CSV table of C-alpha atoms in Angstrom, one decimal:
chain,number,residue,atom,x,y,z
A,122,MET,CA,-142.0,103.0,-43.3
A,123,ASN,CA,-143.2,106.0,-41.3
A,124,ASN,CA,-141.0,107.8,-38.8
A,125,VAL,CA,-142.6,106.7,-35.5
A,126,VAL,CA,-141.8,108.4,-32.2
A,127,VAL,CA,-142.3,106.1,-29.2
A,128,LEU,CA,-143.1,108.0,-26.0
A,129,ASP,CA,-143.4,106.0,-22.7
A,130,ASN,CA,-144.8,109.0,-20.8
A,131,GLY,CA,-144.3,107.9,-17.1
A,132,ALA,CA,-145.1,110.1,-14.2
A,133,GLY,CA,-141.5,109.8,-13.0
A,134,LEU,CA,-139.5,109.3,-16.2
A,135,ILE,CA,-140.1,109.9,-19.9
A,136,LYS,CA,-138.6,107.4,-22.2
A,137,ALA,CA,-138.5,108.7,-25.8
A,138,GLY,CA,-137.0,107.4,-29.0
A,139,ILE,CA,-137.7,106.2,-32.5
A,140,GLY,CA,-139.6,103.0,-33.2
A,141,GLY,CA,-137.6,100.0,-34.3
A,142,GLU,CA,-134.6,100.9,-32.2
A,143,ARG,CA,-133.6,98.8,-29.2
A,144,ASP,CA,-133.2,101.6,-26.7
A,145,PRO,CA,-134.8,105.0,-26.3
A,146,THR,CA,-132.8,108.1,-27.3
A,147,ALA,CA,-133.7,109.9,-24.0
A,148,ILE,CA,-134.5,108.7,-20.5
A,149,VAL,CA,-135.3,111.9,-18.5
A,150,PRO,CA,-137.3,113.0,-15.5
A,151,ASN,CA,-140.9,114.0,-16.4
A,152,SER,CA,-140.5,117.2,-14.4
A,153,THR,CA,-139.0,120.7,-14.2
A,154,GLY,CA,-136.8,121.9,-11.3
A,155,ARG,CA,-135.6,125.2,-10.1
A,156,PRO,CA,-132.4,125.2,-8.0
A,157,LEU,CA,-132.3,127.5,-5.0
A,158,SER,CA,-129.5,129.6,-6.6
A,159,SER,CA,-131.4,130.2,-9.8
A,160,LYS,CA,-134.6,131.8,-11.2
A,161,LYS,CA,-134.5,129.6,-14.2
A,162,TRP,CA,-136.5,126.3,-14.4
A,163,LEU,CA,-134.5,123.4,-15.7
A,164,MET,CA,-136.2,120.8,-17.9
A,165,ALA,CA,-135.9,117.0,-18.2
A,166,ASP,CA,-132.3,116.2,-19.3
A,167,GLN,CA,-131.0,119.5,-17.8
A,168,LEU,CA,-131.8,118.1,-14.3
A,169,LEU,CA,-129.4,115.3,-14.9
A,170,SER,CA,-126.4,117.6,-15.6
A,171,PRO,CA,-123.5,116.6,-13.2
A,172,ASP,CA,-122.7,120.2,-12.3
A,173,VAL,CA,-126.3,121.3,-11.4
A,174,ASP,CA,-126.9,121.6,-7.6
A,175,LEU,CA,-130.4,120.4,-7.0
A,176,THR,CA,-130.3,120.8,-3.2
A,177,SER,CA,-133.7,121.9,-2.0
A,178,ALA,CA,-134.7,122.5,-5.6
A,179,THR,CA,-138.4,123.3,-6.3
A,180,VAL,CA,-140.0,120.6,-8.4
A,181,ARG,CA,-143.0,120.7,-10.7
A,182,ARG,CA,-144.5,117.6,-12.3
A,183,PRO,CA,-147.2,117.4,-14.9
A,184,PHE,CA,-148.5,114.2,-13.2
A,185,ASP,CA,-150.0,113.9,-9.7
A,186,ARG,CA,-151.1,110.6,-8.2
A,187,GLY,CA,-150.6,108.9,-11.5
A,188,TYR,CA,-152.7,111.2,-13.7
A,189,LEU,CA,-151.9,114.2,-15.9
A,190,ILE,CA,-153.0,117.4,-14.2
A,191,ASN,CA,-150.9,120.0,-16.0
A,192,PRO,CA,-151.2,119.5,-19.8
A,193,ASP,CA,-149.4,122.8,-20.5
A,194,LEU,CA,-146.3,121.7,-18.5
A,195,GLN,CA,-146.4,118.3,-20.2
A,196,SER,CA,-146.6,120.0,-23.6
A,197,SER,CA,-143.6,122.2,-22.9
A,198,LEU,CA,-141.6,119.1,-21.7
A,199,TRP,CA,-142.4,117.2,-24.9
A,200,SER,CA,-141.5,120.2,-27.0
A,201,HIS,CA,-138.1,120.3,-25.4
A,202,ILE,CA,-137.6,116.6,-25.9
A,203,PHE,CA,-138.8,116.5,-29.5
A,204,SER,CA,-136.7,119.5,-30.6
A,205,ASN,CA,-133.5,119.2,-28.5
A,206,LEU,CA,-133.1,115.4,-27.8
A,207,LEU,CA,-134.9,113.6,-30.6
A,208,ASN,CA,-134.5,116.3,-33.4
A,209,ILE,CA,-137.7,115.2,-35.0
A,210,THR,CA,-140.4,117.2,-36.9
A,211,PRO,CA,-143.8,116.1,-35.4
A,212,SER,CA,-145.8,117.0,-38.5
A,213,GLN,CA,-143.8,114.3,-40.4
A,214,SER,CA,-144.0,111.7,-37.7
A,215,SER,CA,-146.5,109.3,-36.1
A,216,LEU,CA,-146.7,108.9,-32.3
A,217,LEU,CA,-147.0,105.8,-30.1
A,218,LEU,CA,-147.9,107.1,-26.7
A,219,THR,CA,-148.4,105.2,-23.4
A,220,GLU,CA,-151.1,106.4,-21.0
A,221,PRO,CA,-152.1,105.2,-17.5
A,222,LEU,CA,-154.7,102.4,-17.1
A,223,PHE,CA,-158.2,103.8,-16.6
A,224,ASN,CA,-157.2,107.2,-17.8
A,225,LEU,CA,-160.1,109.7,-17.5
A,226,PRO,CA,-161.8,110.8,-20.7
A,227,SER,CA,-161.1,114.5,-20.0
A,228,ILE,CA,-157.4,113.7,-19.7
A,229,GLN,CA,-157.5,111.7,-22.9
A,230,ARG,CA,-159.0,114.7,-24.7
A,231,SER,CA,-156.3,116.9,-23.4
A,232,LEU,CA,-153.6,114.5,-24.6
A,233,ASP,CA,-155.2,114.2,-28.1
A,234,GLU,CA,-155.3,118.0,-28.3
A,235,ILE,CA,-151.6,118.3,-27.4
A,236,VAL,CA,-150.7,115.6,-30.0
A,237,PHE,CA,-152.8,116.8,-32.9
A,238,GLU,CA,-153.3,120.5,-32.3
A,239,ASP,CA,-150.1,121.6,-30.5
A,240,PHE,CA,-147.6,119.3,-32.3
A,241,ASN,CA,-149.5,118.4,-35.5
A,242,PHE,CA,-148.5,114.7,-35.5
A,243,LYS,CA,-149.6,112.8,-38.6
A,244,ALA,CA,-151.1,109.9,-36.6
A,245,LEU,CA,-151.4,108.6,-33.1
A,246,TYR,CA,-151.6,105.2,-31.4
A,247,VAL,CA,-152.3,105.0,-27.6
A,248,SER,CA,-151.4,101.9,-25.6
A,249,ASP,CA,-151.3,100.9,-22.0
A,250,SER,CA,-148.1,99.6,-20.4
A,251,PRO,CA,-149.0,95.9,-19.6
A,252,SER,CA,-149.8,95.0,-23.3
A,253,LEU,CA,-146.5,96.4,-24.4
A,254,VAL,CA,-144.5,94.6,-21.7
A,255,HIS,CA,-146.3,91.3,-22.7
A,256,LEU,CA,-145.6,91.9,-26.4
A,257,TYR,CA,-141.9,92.4,-25.7
A,258,GLU,CA,-141.5,89.4,-23.4
A,259,ALA,CA,-143.4,87.1,-25.8
A,260,SER,CA,-141.1,88.3,-28.7
A,261,ARG,CA,-137.9,87.6,-26.6
A,262,ARG,CA,-138.9,84.0,-25.9
A,263,PRO,CA,-141.0,82.7,-28.8
A,264,TYR,CA,-141.0,79.2,-27.3
A,265,GLY,CA,-141.7,80.3,-23.7
A,266,ILE,CA,-145.0,80.1,-21.9
A,267,VAL,CA,-145.8,83.8,-22.3
A,268,SER,CA,-145.6,83.4,-26.1
A,269,LYS,CA,-147.2,80.0,-26.3
A,270,ALA,CA,-150.1,80.6,-23.9
A,271,GLN,CA,-150.4,84.3,-25.1
A,272,SER,CA,-151.1,85.3,-21.5
A,273,SER,CA,-149.2,86.9,-18.7
A,274,LEU,CA,-149.7,88.8,-15.5
A,275,VAL,CA,-147.7,92.1,-15.7
A,276,VAL,CA,-146.8,93.7,-12.4
A,277,ASP,CA,-145.9,97.3,-13.1
A,278,CYS,CA,-144.4,99.1,-10.1
A,279,GLY,CA,-144.3,102.6,-11.3
A,280,PHE,CA,-143.8,106.1,-9.9
A,281,SER,CA,-147.3,106.6,-8.5
A,282,PHE,CA,-149.1,103.2,-8.5
A,283,THR,CA,-148.4,99.5,-8.8
A,284,HIS,CA,-150.8,97.6,-11.1
A,285,ALA,CA,-151.2,93.8,-11.4
A,286,SER,CA,-152.7,93.4,-14.9
A,287,PRO,CA,-153.7,90.2,-16.6
A,288,VAL,CA,-152.9,90.2,-20.3
A,289,PHE,CA,-154.5,87.8,-22.8
A,290,GLN,CA,-153.7,87.8,-26.5
A,291,ASN,CA,-152.0,91.2,-26.2
A,292,PHE,CA,-155.1,92.8,-24.6
A,293,THR,CA,-155.1,94.0,-21.0
A,294,LEU,CA,-158.1,92.4,-19.2
A,295,ASN,CA,-159.3,95.6,-17.5
A,296,TYR,CA,-161.8,93.8,-15.3
A,297,GLY,CA,-158.9,91.8,-13.7
A,298,VAL,CA,-156.6,94.8,-13.1
A,299,LYS,CA,-155.9,95.5,-9.4
A,300,ARG,CA,-154.1,98.6,-8.1
A,301,LEU,CA,-151.9,99.3,-5.1
A,302,ASP,CA,-151.6,103.0,-4.3
A,303,LEU,CA,-147.9,102.7,-3.8
A,304,GLY,CA,-145.0,103.4,-6.1
A,305,GLY,CA,-141.6,104.9,-6.3
A,306,LYS,CA,-142.8,108.3,-5.1
A,307,ALA,CA,-144.4,106.9,-1.9
A,308,LEU,CA,-141.2,105.0,-1.1
A,309,SER,CA,-139.0,108.1,-1.5
A,310,ASN,CA,-141.4,110.1,0.7
A,311,PHE,CA,-141.2,107.4,3.4
A,312,MET,CA,-137.4,107.5,3.2
A,313,LYS,CA,-137.5,111.2,3.7
A,314,GLU,CA,-139.7,110.8,6.8
A,315,LEU,CA,-137.5,108.1,8.3
A,316,VAL,CA,-134.2,110.0,7.8
A,317,SER,CA,-135.7,113.4,8.8
A,318,TYR,CA,-137.0,111.9,12.0
A,319,ARG,CA,-133.8,110.3,12.9
A,320,SER,CA,-130.9,112.4,11.4
A,321,VAL,CA,-131.3,115.6,9.5
A,322,ASN,CA,-134.3,117.3,7.9
A,323,LEU,CA,-134.4,116.3,4.3
A,324,MET,CA,-138.1,116.6,3.6
A,325,ASP,CA,-137.5,119.0,0.7
A,326,GLU,CA,-134.8,116.9,-1.0
A,327,ASN,CA,-136.6,115.1,-3.8
A,328,PHE,CA,-133.7,114.3,-6.1
A,329,LEU,CA,-131.3,113.5,-3.3
A,330,MET,CA,-133.6,111.0,-1.5
A,331,ASP,CA,-134.4,109.3,-4.8
A,332,ASP,CA,-130.7,108.8,-5.2
A,333,VAL,CA,-130.3,107.4,-1.6
A,334,LYS,CA,-133.3,105.0,-2.1
A,335,GLU,CA,-132.0,103.7,-5.5
A,336,LYS,CA,-128.4,103.2,-4.3
A,337,LEU,CA,-128.9,101.8,-0.8
A,338,CYS,CA,-132.3,100.1,-0.4
A,339,PHE,CA,-132.9,96.4,-0.7
A,340,VAL,CA,-135.7,94.0,0.0
A,341,SER,CA,-135.4,91.9,3.2
A,342,LEU,CA,-136.0,88.2,3.1
A,343,ASP,CA,-136.2,87.9,6.9
A,344,VAL,CA,-137.4,91.2,8.4
A,345,ALA,CA,-137.4,90.0,12.1
A,346,ARG,CA,-133.7,88.9,11.8
A,347,ASP,CA,-132.7,92.0,9.9
A,348,LEU,CA,-134.3,94.3,12.5
A,349,GLN,CA,-132.3,92.6,15.2
A,350,ILE,CA,-129.1,93.0,13.3
A,351,ALA,CA,-130.0,96.7,12.6
A,352,ARG,CA,-130.0,97.3,16.4
A,353,LYS,CA,-126.5,96.0,16.9
A,354,PRO,CA,-123.7,98.5,17.6
A,355,GLY,CA,-120.5,99.1,15.6
A,356,ASN,CA,-119.3,96.6,13.0
A,357,ASP,CA,-121.9,94.0,14.0
A,358,ASN,CA,-124.5,96.1,12.3
A,359,LEU,CA,-124.2,95.0,8.7
A,360,PHE,CA,-126.6,97.7,7.4
A,361,ARG,CA,-125.0,100.8,8.7
A,362,CYS,CA,-123.6,103.1,6.0
A,363,THR,CA,-123.0,106.8,5.6
A,364,TYR,CA,-124.3,109.1,2.8
A,365,VAL,CA,-122.5,112.4,2.3
A,366,LEU,CA,-124.7,115.4,1.4
A,367,PRO,CA,-123.7,117.9,-1.3
A,368,ASP,CA,-122.0,121.0,0.0
A,369,GLY,CA,-122.4,123.1,-3.1
A,370,ILE,CA,-118.7,123.9,-3.3
A,371,THR,CA,-116.6,120.8,-3.8
A,372,HIS,CA,-119.4,118.5,-4.9
A,373,THR,CA,-123.0,119.2,-6.1
A,374,LYS,CA,-124.2,115.6,-5.8
A,375,GLY,CA,-124.5,113.3,-2.8
A,376,PHE,CA,-122.5,110.1,-2.6
A,377,LEU,CA,-121.8,107.1,-0.5
A,378,LYS,CA,-118.9,107.7,2.0
A,379,ASP,CA,-117.7,104.1,1.7
A,380,PRO,CA,-119.3,102.0,-1.0
A,381,GLU,CA,-117.7,98.8,0.5
A,382,GLU,CA,-119.5,99.5,3.8
A,383,ALA,CA,-122.8,99.7,1.9
A,384,LYS,CA,-122.2,96.2,0.5
A,385,LYS,CA,-121.5,94.5,3.9
A,386,TYR,CA,-125.1,93.2,4.2
A,387,LEU,CA,-124.7,91.0,1.1
A,388,SER,CA,-122.8,88.5,3.2
A,389,LEU,CA,-126.2,87.6,4.7
A,390,TYR,CA,-127.5,86.7,1.3
A,391,ASN,CA,-124.5,85.7,-0.6
A,392,ASP,CA,-126.3,86.7,-3.8
A,393,GLU,CA,-124.3,87.3,-6.9
A,394,ALA,CA,-127.0,89.3,-8.8
A,395,ALA,CA,-127.5,91.7,-5.8
A,396,THR,CA,-123.7,92.1,-5.4
A,397,LYS,CA,-123.3,93.1,-9.1
A,398,GLN,CA,-126.2,95.6,-8.7
A,399,GLN,CA,-124.7,97.2,-5.6
A,400,VAL,CA,-121.2,97.3,-7.2
A,401,ALA,CA,-122.6,99.0,-10.2
A,402,ALA,CA,-124.4,101.5,-8.0
A,403,GLY,CA,-121.2,102.1,-6.1
A,404,GLU,CA,-119.2,102.7,-9.3
A,405,GLN,CA,-121.8,105.1,-10.5
A,406,THR,CA,-121.5,107.0,-7.2
A,407,ASP,CA,-117.8,107.2,-7.6
A,408,LYS,CA,-118.2,108.7,-11.0
A,409,LEU,CA,-120.4,111.4,-9.5
A,410,ARG,CA,-117.7,112.4,-7.0
A,411,SER,CA,-116.2,115.7,-8.3
A,412,ASN,CA,-112.7,114.7,-7.2
A,413,ASP,CA,-110.8,112.5,-4.8
A,414,ALA,CA,-110.4,115.3,-2.3
A,415,SER,CA,-114.0,115.0,-1.4
A,416,ARG,CA,-113.2,111.7,0.3
A,417,ARG,CA,-110.6,113.3,2.5
A,418,ILE,CA,-112.5,116.4,3.6
A,419,ASP,CA,-114.0,116.2,7.1
A,420,LEU,CA,-117.7,116.2,6.3
A,421,THR,CA,-119.0,115.2,9.8
A,422,LYS,CA,-121.7,117.9,9.8
A,423,ASN,CA,-122.7,117.1,6.2
A,424,GLU,CA,-123.6,113.4,6.3
A,425,PHE,CA,-126.1,111.0,7.8
A,426,GLY,CA,-126.2,107.3,8.6
A,427,LEU,CA,-128.7,104.7,7.5
A,428,THR,CA,-129.5,101.4,9.0
A,429,ASN,CA,-132.9,99.7,9.0
A,430,GLU,CA,-134.3,102.4,6.6
A,431,ARG,CA,-132.5,100.5,3.9
A,432,PHE,CA,-135.0,97.6,4.0
A,433,LEU,CA,-138.0,99.2,5.8
A,434,VAL,CA,-138.6,101.5,2.8
A,435,PRO,CA,-139.1,98.7,0.2
A,436,GLU,CA,-141.0,96.7,2.9
A,437,MET,CA,-143.8,99.1,2.3
A,438,MET,CA,-144.6,97.3,-0.9
A,439,PHE,CA,-145.0,93.9,0.8
A,440,ARG,CA,-146.5,94.8,4.2
A,441,PRO,CA,-148.2,98.2,3.9
A,442,ALA,CA,-150.5,97.4,6.9
A,443,ASP,CA,-147.5,97.1,9.2
A,444,LEU,CA,-146.7,100.7,8.4
A,445,GLY,CA,-150.2,101.9,9.1
A,446,LEU,CA,-151.5,101.9,5.5
A,447,ASN,CA,-154.9,100.5,4.8
A,448,GLN,CA,-153.7,98.5,1.8
A,449,ALA,CA,-153.2,94.9,0.8
A,450,GLY,CA,-149.6,93.9,0.1
A,451,LEU,CA,-148.2,93.2,-3.4
A,452,ALA,CA,-148.7,89.4,-3.1
A,453,GLU,CA,-152.4,89.8,-2.1
A,454,CYS,CA,-152.9,92.3,-5.0
A,455,ILE,CA,-151.6,89.7,-7.5
A,456,VAL,CA,-153.8,86.9,-6.1
A,457,ARG,CA,-156.9,89.2,-6.4
A,458,ALA,CA,-156.0,90.1,-10.0
A,459,ILE,CA,-155.6,86.5,-11.0
A,460,SER,CA,-158.6,85.2,-9.1
A,461,SER,CA,-160.8,87.7,-11.0
A,462,CYS,CA,-159.9,85.9,-14.3
A,463,HIS,CA,-161.4,82.7,-15.8
A,464,SER,CA,-160.4,79.6,-13.9
A,465,HIS,CA,-158.7,78.2,-17.1
A,466,LEU,CA,-156.4,81.3,-17.3
A,467,GLN,CA,-155.3,81.2,-13.6
A,468,PRO,CA,-152.6,78.5,-13.8
A,469,LEU,CA,-151.1,80.2,-16.9
A,470,LEU,CA,-151.0,83.6,-15.2
A,471,TYR,CA,-149.3,82.3,-12.0
A,472,GLU,CA,-146.7,80.7,-14.3
A,473,SER,CA,-146.0,83.9,-16.2
A,474,ILE,CA,-145.7,86.8,-13.8
A,475,ILE,CA,-143.6,89.6,-15.3
A,476,LEU,CA,-142.1,92.3,-13.1
A,477,THR,CA,-141.5,95.7,-14.6
A,478,GLY,CA,-141.0,99.3,-13.4
A,479,GLY,CA,-138.1,100.9,-11.5
A,480,THR,CA,-139.2,99.8,-8.1
A,481,THR,CA,-138.6,96.1,-9.0
A,482,LEU,CA,-134.9,96.9,-9.3
A,483,PHE,CA,-134.4,96.6,-5.5
A,484,PRO,CA,-132.2,93.5,-4.8
A,485,HIS,CA,-134.2,90.4,-3.8
A,486,PHE,CA,-137.5,91.9,-5.0
A,487,ALA,CA,-138.6,88.8,-7.0
A,488,GLN,CA,-137.4,86.4,-4.3
A,489,ARG,CA,-139.3,88.1,-1.6
A,490,LEU,CA,-142.5,88.3,-3.8
A,491,GLU,CA,-142.2,84.5,-4.4
A,492,MET,CA,-141.9,83.9,-0.7
A,493,ASP,CA,-145.0,85.9,0.0
A,494,LEU,CA,-147.0,84.5,-2.9
A,495,ARG,CA,-146.3,80.8,-2.5
A,496,PRO,CA,-148.5,80.3,0.7
A,497,LEU,CA,-151.4,82.1,-1.0
A,498,VAL,CA,-151.3,80.1,-4.3
A,499,PRO,CA,-152.9,76.6,-4.6
A,500,ASP,CA,-150.2,74.0,-4.4
A,501,LYS,CA,-151.3,72.5,-7.8
A,502,TYR,CA,-150.2,75.7,-9.6
A,503,ARG,CA,-146.6,76.4,-10.6
A,504,LEU,CA,-145.3,79.8,-9.7
A,505,LYS,CA,-142.8,81.6,-12.0
A,506,ILE,CA,-141.8,85.2,-11.6
A,507,THR,CA,-139.6,86.9,-14.2
A,508,THR,CA,-138.0,90.3,-13.8
A,509,GLN,CA,-137.5,92.2,-17.1
A,510,GLU,CA,-133.9,92.5,-18.2
A,511,ASP,CA,-134.3,96.3,-17.8
A,512,PRO,CA,-137.6,97.0,-15.9
A,513,ILE,CA,-137.3,100.8,-16.7
A,514,LEU,CA,-137.2,100.3,-20.5
A,515,GLY,CA,-139.5,97.2,-20.9
A,516,VAL,CA,-142.6,99.2,-21.8
A,517,TRP,CA,-140.6,101.4,-24.3
A,518,ARG,CA,-139.0,98.4,-26.0
A,519,GLY,CA,-142.5,96.8,-26.4
A,520,GLY,CA,-143.7,100.1,-28.0
A,521,SER,CA,-140.6,100.2,-30.3
A,522,LEU,CA,-141.4,96.6,-31.4
A,523,LEU,CA,-145.0,97.5,-32.1
A,524,ALA,CA,-144.1,100.7,-33.9
A,525,SER,CA,-141.9,98.8,-36.3
A,526,SER,CA,-144.6,96.2,-37.2
A,527,PRO,CA,-146.1,96.3,-40.7
A,528,ASP,CA,-149.6,96.6,-39.2
A,529,PHE,CA,-148.8,99.7,-37.1
A,530,ASP,CA,-150.1,102.4,-39.6
A,531,ALA,CA,-153.5,100.7,-39.8
A,532,MET,CA,-153.8,100.7,-36.0
A,533,CYS,CA,-153.4,104.5,-35.7
A,534,ILE,CA,-155.9,107.3,-35.9
A,535,THR,CA,-154.8,110.0,-38.3
A,536,LYS,CA,-155.0,113.8,-37.8
A,537,ALA,CA,-157.8,113.9,-40.4
A,538,GLU,CA,-159.9,111.3,-38.5
A,539,TYR,CA,-159.4,113.2,-35.3
A,540,GLU,CA,-160.6,116.4,-36.9
A,541,GLU,CA,-163.6,114.7,-38.5
A,542,LEU,CA,-164.7,112.4,-35.6
A,543,GLY,CA,-163.3,114.0,-32.4
A,544,SER,CA,-161.3,112.5,-29.6
A,545,ALA,CA,-164.0,110.2,-28.0
A,546,ARG,CA,-165.0,108.4,-31.2
A,547,CYS,CA,-161.4,107.9,-32.3
A,548,ARG,CA,-160.4,106.5,-29.0
A,549,LYS,CA,-162.8,103.6,-29.4
A,550,ARG,CA,-160.3,102.0,-31.8
A,551,PHE,CA,-157.8,101.4,-29.0
A,552,PHE,CA,-160.1,98.9,-27.0
A,553,HIS,CA,-159.1,100.2,-23.6
């Protein structure tokens, strides 16, 4: 069996590991960052170091608006990951690579050049995310509808875009794919605007605001009610919580001032799953605190409060028009994707909606989507929405499964074929 490197090359996170394993070896930002206090650019895993202060750090990403725009930067990030994190020799390995749906031919050419000319990989297989998510979910439940009907609708809420993609017999039906120009990055930017307008200017704080969004945001199941609660003073406001900014001396990472305060809103929902998720986020925050003294220091000038921002930011996915964006919401996007498929497929797709991507981790995401979808779906159809057990790793795990299959070698293009036929002709083998 060949050594196969599986690389889920997201615009926000790179997930990299060896085919056949359950989890990737590395989950790192697909970016470089330069702290204010340094002239050195930090790469991928170095950005996750607990003692690195990324306050107002400059960020460079190889991707912009979902597409690769800086192949040289991407190549240097891969080189760092292959040699320092995976410890592999590319010339003795095959590569399974994910790329965005509808990737441009010029970008595909650049990727092939990096793979075969910069790194000398033996062979390459390129896949899109939805087919790998479908493969993984079908293998997990061999008697479930996804496996039996061999069809699903994969909703991938990524860093730059959200795609609703119908999959049939492990092939993404490109004509049915619908895209929403919203993803994790847009939500973080919206969070920056809301907080900067109300409290303290944090427009340059990319890593910090990602942390705030991931730890504190949730999806509202009743926006009108929650907006009223958010206007209440004092303890009656169940959403108010305080986030402490890094000061660069006692702590280099931001944290929640009172994790219990951040969980108060759960009494409205009484939802075990969401409680667990928020507790886990709170524990993670506690670990990041450099020491207990940071709780006692008076940090009044170095913190900000959050209230309705916590649910208004994810609300962007469901009601973009309410926030001035000329876009359909996620439910409408799904209905359009399914409606563009054959009428015999439609009931199967409504019954096998799979959510993947980091943005779907917000508490109550699936419940809210079902609430928005049900009125738009004919009553005769069943509606079933499944969130992947780990939405960030779902694509990678599907890739790992495919890479360990006996047919994998035959599906790849080899370095010799690439040199003989060129990128465009080789790509025709991948059907997308």
